């Protein structure tokens, strides 16, 4: 009559221990104990892993939390830069923010805090550089929903930016993405060109848009407050798309 109870207990014991281990690991990363564990499980579930589980739907992945986390992360970083550099223009602030929150940077930070050890990905899948960075954005989204904006801001500043982003070096080291892309194209014997496709006037500000072509194929577009900045933005996006480190 009472035969099935022990297996059921063992099952719940395993699940409980698994959750307890996850909560402990997350507490070490975010600096406080998660309340809604389900949110964090979702943040750590890559699309490839969800696809292999029968019954899962398209929302059982971290993509929606990634969208939310991207916005919160961008807002916090924008506020930090706005306060730290009161005399710099919008173009400067935008460039530095993009260099802090781009996929390469976020992936680097995700590895530093050990988030890659918790991300669920389909076995055997190639963990390209965006998987861990995307999970970090999703984690920010989960913290925001679980703990609110102030706690999320503390996490971003105290656990991500201050320990892992050297603002001084970032500001004083201007990465020449265009030169890097041109050098790569030459090494591959490919023809590359930068085309100014749009110029938009907004009040006293002129916004430029550049598109990068390799051969006849468009690769990426970039926007900036000068042709040079638009070229650099387009080149940086091209490097990300082409997965050139």
mmCIF file of C-alpha atoms in Angstrom:
data_model
loop_
_atom_site.group_PDB
_atom_site.id
_atom_site.type_symbol
_atom_site.label_atom_id
_atom_site.label_comp_id
_atom_site.label_asym_id
_atom_site.label_seq_id
_atom_site.Cartn_x
_atom_site.Cartn_y
_atom_site.Cartn_z
ATOM 1 C CA UNK A 1 0.000 0.000 0.000
ATOM 2 C CA UNK A 2 2.802 2.425 0.913
ATOM 3 C CA UNK A 3 5.370 1.064 -1.565
ATOM 4 C CA UNK A 4 5.666 4.088 -3.923
ATOM 5 C CA UNK A 5 6.387 6.572 -1.114
ATOM 6 C CA UNK A 6 10.147 5.958 -0.923
ATOM 7 C CA UNK A 7 10.809 6.488 -4.665
ATOM 8 C CA UNK A 8 8.710 9.673 -4.533
ATOM 9 C CA UNK A 9 10.703 10.891 -1.539
ATOM 10 C CA UNK A 10 13.968 10.100 -3.319
ATOM 11 C CA UNK A 11 12.771 12.046 -6.370
ATOM 12 C CA UNK A 12 11.842 15.127 -4.350
ATOM 13 C CA UNK A 13 15.069 14.837 -2.346
ATOM 14 C CA UNK A 14 17.075 14.890 -5.596
ATOM 15 C CA UNK A 15 15.112 17.875 -6.934
ATOM 16 C CA UNK A 16 15.441 19.728 -3.627
ATOM 17 C CA UNK A 17 19.208 19.113 -3.487
ATOM 18 C CA UNK A 18 19.567 20.252 -7.100
ATOM 19 C CA UNK A 19 17.683 23.457 -6.379
ATOM 20 C CA UNK A 20 19.657 23.986 -3.198
ATOM 21 C CA UNK A 21 22.942 23.688 -5.098
ATOM 22 C CA UNK A 22 21.705 26.111 -7.742
ATOM 23 C CA UNK A 23 20.507 28.619 -5.132
ATOM 24 C CA UNK A 24 23.882 28.415 -3.380
ATOM 25 C CA UNK A 25 25.763 28.968 -6.646
ATOM 26 C CA UNK A 26 23.524 31.879 -7.650
ATOM 27 C CA UNK A 27 23.823 33.485 -4.218
ATOM 28 C CA UNK A 28 27.583 33.439 -4.660
ATOM 29 C CA UNK A 29 27.271 35.156 -8.041
ATOM 30 C CA UNK A 30 24.586 37.762 -7.339
ATOM 31 C CA UNK A 31 25.359 38.406 -3.671
ATOM 32 C CA UNK A 32 21.919 37.520 -2.298
ATOM 33 C CA UNK A 33 19.668 34.459 -2.110
ATOM 34 C CA UNK A 34 17.186 34.162 -4.999
ATOM 35 C CA UNK A 35 13.513 34.229 -4.043
ATOM 36 C CA UNK A 36 11.870 33.035 -7.278
ATOM 37 C CA UNK A 37 14.193 30.196 -8.320
ATOM 38 C CA UNK A 38 12.126 29.474 -11.439
ATOM 39 C CA UNK A 39 13.113 32.827 -12.949
ATOM 40 C CA UNK A 40 16.788 31.976 -12.601
ATOM 41 C CA UNK A 41 16.334 28.500 -14.041
ATOM 42 C CA UNK A 42 14.694 30.124 -17.038
ATOM 43 C CA UNK A 43 17.540 32.649 -17.342
ATOM 44 C CA UNK A 44 20.020 29.782 -17.536
ATOM 45 C CA UNK A 45 18.100 27.742 -20.134
ATOM 46 C CA UNK A 46 19.399 28.163 -23.682
ATOM 47 C CA UNK A 47 17.005 27.593 -26.595
ATOM 48 C CA UNK A 48 18.891 24.474 -27.698
ATOM 49 C CA UNK A 49 18.352 22.818 -24.293
ATOM 50 C CA UNK A 50 14.646 23.698 -24.147
ATOM 51 C CA UNK A 51 14.078 22.270 -27.637
ATOM 52 C CA UNK A 52 15.162 18.783 -26.608
ATOM 53 C CA UNK A 53 12.683 18.619 -23.688
ATOM 54 C CA UNK A 54 9.270 17.290 -24.684
ATOM 55 C CA UNK A 55 6.418 19.590 -23.776
ATOM 56 C CA UNK A 56 8.498 22.764 -23.589
ATOM 57 C CA UNK A 57 7.213 25.730 -25.569
ATOM 58 C CA UNK A 58 9.098 28.630 -27.105
ATOM 59 C CA UNK A 59 8.817 30.650 -23.883
ATOM 60 C CA UNK A 60 10.701 28.044 -21.808
ATOM 61 C CA UNK A 61 14.033 29.644 -22.721
ATOM 62 C CA UNK A 62 16.018 32.667 -21.601
ATOM 63 C CA UNK A 63 15.278 34.771 -24.706
ATOM 64 C CA UNK A 64 12.570 36.983 -23.179
ATOM 65 C CA UNK A 65 14.608 37.542 -20.002
ATOM 66 C CA UNK A 66 17.592 38.350 -22.209
ATOM 67 C CA UNK A 67 15.528 41.089 -23.900
ATOM 68 C CA UNK A 68 14.563 42.561 -20.532
ATOM 69 C CA UNK A 69 18.050 42.256 -19.056
ATOM 70 C CA UNK A 70 19.615 43.956 -22.062
ATOM 71 C CA UNK A 71 17.415 47.016 -21.482
ATOM 72 C CA UNK A 72 18.084 47.157 -17.712
ATOM 73 C CA UNK A 73 21.828 46.641 -18.159
ATOM 74 C CA UNK A 74 21.964 49.352 -20.821
ATOM 75 C CA UNK A 75 20.067 51.792 -18.579
ATOM 76 C CA UNK A 76 22.349 51.234 -15.576
ATOM 77 C CA UNK A 77 25.534 51.540 -17.636
ATOM 78 C CA UNK A 78 24.173 54.669 -19.348
ATOM 79 C CA UNK A 79 23.482 56.262 -15.953
ATOM 80 C CA UNK A 80 26.995 55.435 -14.705
ATOM 81 C CA UNK A 81 28.640 56.947 -17.781
ATOM 82 C CA UNK A 82 26.341 59.988 -17.726
ATOM 83 C CA UNK A 83 27.408 60.788 -14.163
ATOM 84 C CA UNK A 84 31.080 59.885 -14.540
ATOM 85 C CA UNK A 85 31.676 61.892 -17.739
ATOM 86 C CA UNK A 86 29.563 65.071 -17.371
ATOM 87 C CA UNK A 87 31.335 66.946 -20.184
ATOM 88 C CA UNK A 88 31.384 64.248 -22.867
ATOM 89 C CA UNK A 89 28.920 64.208 -25.760
ATOM 90 C CA UNK A 90 26.326 61.600 -26.666
ATOM 91 C CA UNK A 91 28.596 59.961 -29.232
ATOM 92 C CA UNK A 92 31.319 59.298 -26.658
ATOM 93 C CA UNK A 93 28.836 57.918 -24.099
ATOM 94 C CA UNK A 94 27.190 55.674 -26.702
ATOM 95 C CA UNK A 95 30.524 54.272 -27.882
ATOM 96 C CA UNK A 96 31.772 53.473 -24.362
ATOM 97 C CA UNK A 97 28.438 51.913 -23.388
ATOM 98 C CA UNK A 98 28.443 49.698 -26.487
ATOM 99 C CA UNK A 99 31.963 48.533 -25.687
ATOM 100 C CA UNK A 100 30.915 47.590 -22.146
ATOM 101 C CA UNK A 101 27.743 45.708 -23.108
ATOM 102 C CA UNK A 102 28.752 44.139 -26.425
ATOM 103 C CA UNK A 103 28.648 40.346 -26.744
ATOM 104 C CA UNK A 104 32.400 39.845 -26.428
ATOM 105 C CA UNK A 105 32.573 41.895 -23.231
ATOM 106 C CA UNK A 106 29.511 40.244 -21.651
ATOM 107 C CA UNK A 107 30.778 36.789 -22.523
ATOM 108 C CA UNK A 108 34.106 37.606 -20.877
ATOM 109 C CA UNK A 109 32.349 38.804 -17.715
ATOM 110 C CA UNK A 110 30.042 35.742 -17.674
ATOM 111 C CA UNK A 111 33.109 33.481 -17.698
ATOM 112 C CA UNK A 112 34.785 35.527 -14.964
ATOM 113 C CA UNK A 113 31.831 35.136 -12.585
ATOM 114 C CA UNK A 114 31.392 31.442 -13.415
ATOM 115 C CA UNK A 115 27.975 31.764 -15.033
ATOM 116 C CA UNK A 116 29.022 29.457 -17.891
ATOM 117 C CA UNK A 117 29.036 26.553 -15.410
ATOM 118 C CA UNK A 118 25.303 26.993 -14.788
ATOM 119 C CA UNK A 119 23.989 27.601 -18.322
ATOM 120 C CA UNK A 120 21.979 24.679 -19.729
ATOM 121 C CA UNK A 121 22.857 24.011 -23.351
ATOM 122 C CA UNK A 122 22.132 20.991 -25.522
ATOM 123 C CA UNK A 123 25.011 18.510 -25.093
ATOM 124 C CA UNK A 124 27.528 18.724 -27.902
ATOM 125 C CA UNK A 125 26.427 22.154 -29.100
ATOM 126 C CA UNK A 126 29.172 24.635 -29.892
ATOM 127 C CA UNK A 127 29.115 27.296 -27.185
ATOM 128 C CA UNK A 128 29.729 30.242 -29.470
ATOM 129 C CA UNK A 129 30.652 33.446 -27.747
ATOM 130 C CA UNK A 130 27.109 34.804 -27.404
ATOM 131 C CA UNK A 131 25.638 31.926 -25.331
ATOM 132 C CA UNK A 132 27.157 32.962 -21.998
ATOM 133 C CA UNK A 133 26.820 36.690 -22.660
ATOM 134 C CA UNK A 134 23.139 36.236 -23.503
ATOM 135 C CA UNK A 135 22.674 34.231 -20.301
ATOM 136 C CA UNK A 136 24.240 37.094 -18.334
ATOM 137 C CA UNK A 137 21.677 39.515 -19.795
ATOM 138 C CA UNK A 138 18.910 37.026 -18.936
ATOM 139 C CA UNK A 139 20.266 36.789 -15.385
ATOM 140 C CA UNK A 140 20.019 40.577 -15.074
ATOM 141 C CA UNK A 141 16.402 40.313 -16.246
ATOM 142 C CA UNK A 142 15.685 37.610 -13.648
ATOM 143 C CA UNK A 143 17.225 39.654 -10.826
ATOM 144 C CA UNK A 144 15.186 42.686 -11.904
ATOM 145 C CA UNK A 145 11.908 40.737 -11.735
ATOM 146 C CA UNK A 146 12.890 38.957 -8.515
ATOM 147 C CA UNK A 147 14.568 41.751 -6.554
ATOM 148 C CA UNK A 148 13.645 45.059 -8.217
ATOM 149 C CA UNK A 149 15.678 47.804 -9.877
ATOM 150 C CA UNK A 150 17.825 48.928 -6.925
ATOM 151 C CA UNK A 151 19.127 45.443 -6.172
ATOM 152 C CA UNK A 152 19.744 44.843 -9.877
ATOM 153 C CA UNK A 153 21.675 48.102 -10.122
ATOM 154 C CA UNK A 154 23.810 47.061 -7.129
ATOM 155 C CA UNK A 155 24.535 43.714 -8.812
ATOM 156 C CA UNK A 156 25.525 45.333 -12.110
ATOM 157 C CA UNK A 157 27.777 47.901 -10.454
ATOM 158 C CA UNK A 158 29.212 45.783 -7.644
ATOM 159 C CA UNK A 159 29.538 42.387 -9.324
ATOM 160 C CA UNK A 160 29.977 43.184 -13.025
ATOM 161 C CA UNK A 161 31.268 46.699 -13.743
ATOM 162 C CA UNK A 162 33.627 47.531 -10.879
ATOM 163 C CA UNK A 163 35.450 44.172 -10.700
ATOM 164 C CA UNK A 164 35.573 43.387 -14.431
ATOM 165 C CA UNK A 165 35.453 46.619 -16.470
ATOM 166 C CA UNK A 166 38.454 48.952 -16.510
ATOM 167 C CA UNK A 167 36.767 52.208 -17.525
ATOM 168 C CA UNK A 168 40.048 54.135 -17.590
ATOM 169 C CA UNK A 169 41.625 51.671 -19.993
ATOM 170 C CA UNK A 170 38.444 51.470 -22.047
ATOM 171 C CA UNK A 171 38.318 55.234 -22.505
ATOM 172 C CA UNK A 172 42.012 55.584 -23.281
ATOM 173 C CA UNK A 173 42.259 52.625 -25.642
ATOM 174 C CA UNK A 174 40.410 53.313 -28.857
ATOM 175 C CA UNK A 175 39.856 50.073 -30.728
ATOM 176 C CA UNK A 176 40.190 50.625 -34.456
ATOM 177 C CA UNK A 177 37.567 48.160 -35.620
ATOM 178 C CA UNK A 178 37.715 49.381 -39.216
ATOM 179 C CA UNK A 179 41.451 48.711 -39.556
ATOM 180 C CA UNK A 180 41.035 45.275 -37.989
ATOM 181 C CA UNK A 181 38.226 44.385 -40.409
ATOM 182 C CA UNK A 182 40.173 45.647 -43.438
ATOM 183 C CA UNK A 183 43.259 43.661 -42.381
ATOM 184 C CA UNK A 184 41.130 40.527 -42.013
ATOM 185 C CA UNK A 185 39.519 41.026 -45.444
ATOM 186 C CA UNK A 186 42.936 41.499 -47.060
ATOM 187 C CA UNK A 187 44.238 38.323 -45.398
ATOM 188 C CA UNK A 188 41.251 36.452 -46.899
ATOM 189 C CA UNK A 189 41.697 38.072 -50.339
ATOM 190 C CA UNK A 190 38.232 39.598 -50.054
ATOM 191 C CA UNK A 191 37.097 42.952 -51.378
ATOM 192 C CA UNK A 192 35.619 45.179 -48.661
ATOM 193 C CA UNK A 193 33.997 48.591 -48.831
ATOM 194 C CA UNK A 194 32.253 51.053 -46.512
ATOM 195 C CA UNK A 195 29.276 52.919 -47.955
ATOM 196 C CA UNK A 196 27.631 55.961 -46.388
ATOM 197 C CA UNK A 197 23.977 55.110 -46.982
ATOM 198 C CA UNK A 198 22.167 57.727 -44.909
ATOM 199 C CA UNK A 199 22.601 61.131 -43.336
ATOM 200 C CA UNK A 200 19.896 62.279 -40.942
ATOM 201 C CA UNK A 201 19.539 65.729 -39.405
ATOM 202 C CA UNK A 202 18.051 65.932 -35.899
ATOM 203 C CA UNK A 203 18.070 69.525 -34.692
ATOM 204 C CA UNK A 204 21.723 70.538 -34.474
ATOM 205 C CA UNK A 205 22.890 66.927 -34.690
ATOM 206 C CA UNK A 206 23.727 65.006 -37.851
ATOM 207 C CA UNK A 207 23.506 61.222 -37.694
ATOM 208 C CA UNK A 208 25.392 59.100 -40.235
ATOM 209 C CA UNK A 209 24.752 55.490 -41.234
ATOM 210 C CA UNK A 210 27.400 53.273 -42.842
ATOM 211 C CA UNK A 211 26.981 49.843 -44.392
ATOM 212 C CA UNK A 212 29.828 47.355 -44.780
ATOM 213 C CA UNK A 213 29.999 45.185 -47.892
ATOM 214 C CA UNK A 214 32.221 42.193 -48.486
ATOM 215 C CA UNK A 215 32.140 41.687 -52.209
ATOM 216 C CA UNK A 216 28.527 42.421 -53.138
ATOM 217 C CA UNK A 217 27.133 41.100 -49.863
ATOM 218 C CA UNK A 218 26.029 43.559 -47.121
ATOM 219 C CA UNK A 219 27.326 42.475 -43.708
ATOM 220 C CA UNK A 220 26.291 45.092 -41.139
ATOM 221 C CA UNK A 221 25.310 48.719 -40.625
ATOM 222 C CA UNK A 222 26.491 51.209 -38.041
ATOM 223 C CA UNK A 223 25.299 54.604 -36.847
ATOM 224 C CA UNK A 224 27.379 57.490 -35.506
ATOM 225 C CA UNK A 225 27.524 61.247 -35.117
ATOM 226 C CA UNK A 226 30.285 61.416 -37.737
ATOM 227 C CA UNK A 227 31.210 59.325 -40.772
ATOM 228 C CA UNK A 228 34.215 58.000 -38.886
ATOM 229 C CA UNK A 229 32.119 56.856 -35.919
ATOM 230 C CA UNK A 230 29.522 55.286 -38.218
ATOM 231 C CA UNK A 231 32.307 53.379 -40.014
ATOM 232 C CA UNK A 232 33.708 52.169 -36.694
ATOM 233 C CA UNK A 233 30.263 51.059 -35.465
ATOM 234 C CA UNK A 234 29.591 49.179 -38.717
ATOM 235 C CA UNK A 235 33.029 47.555 -38.575
ATOM 236 C CA UNK A 236 32.538 46.490 -34.950
ATOM 237 C CA UNK A 237 29.181 44.861 -35.771
ATOM 238 C CA UNK A 238 30.746 43.149 -38.801
ATOM 239 C CA UNK A 239 33.502 41.688 -36.617
ATOM 240 C CA UNK A 240 30.848 40.294 -34.247
ATOM 241 C CA UNK A 241 28.762 38.827 -37.077
ATOM 242 C CA UNK A 242 31.825 37.274 -38.751
ATOM 243 C CA UNK A 243 33.038 36.017 -35.346
ATOM 244 C CA UNK A 244 36.458 37.620 -35.749
ATOM 245 C CA UNK A 245 38.124 37.907 -32.339
#
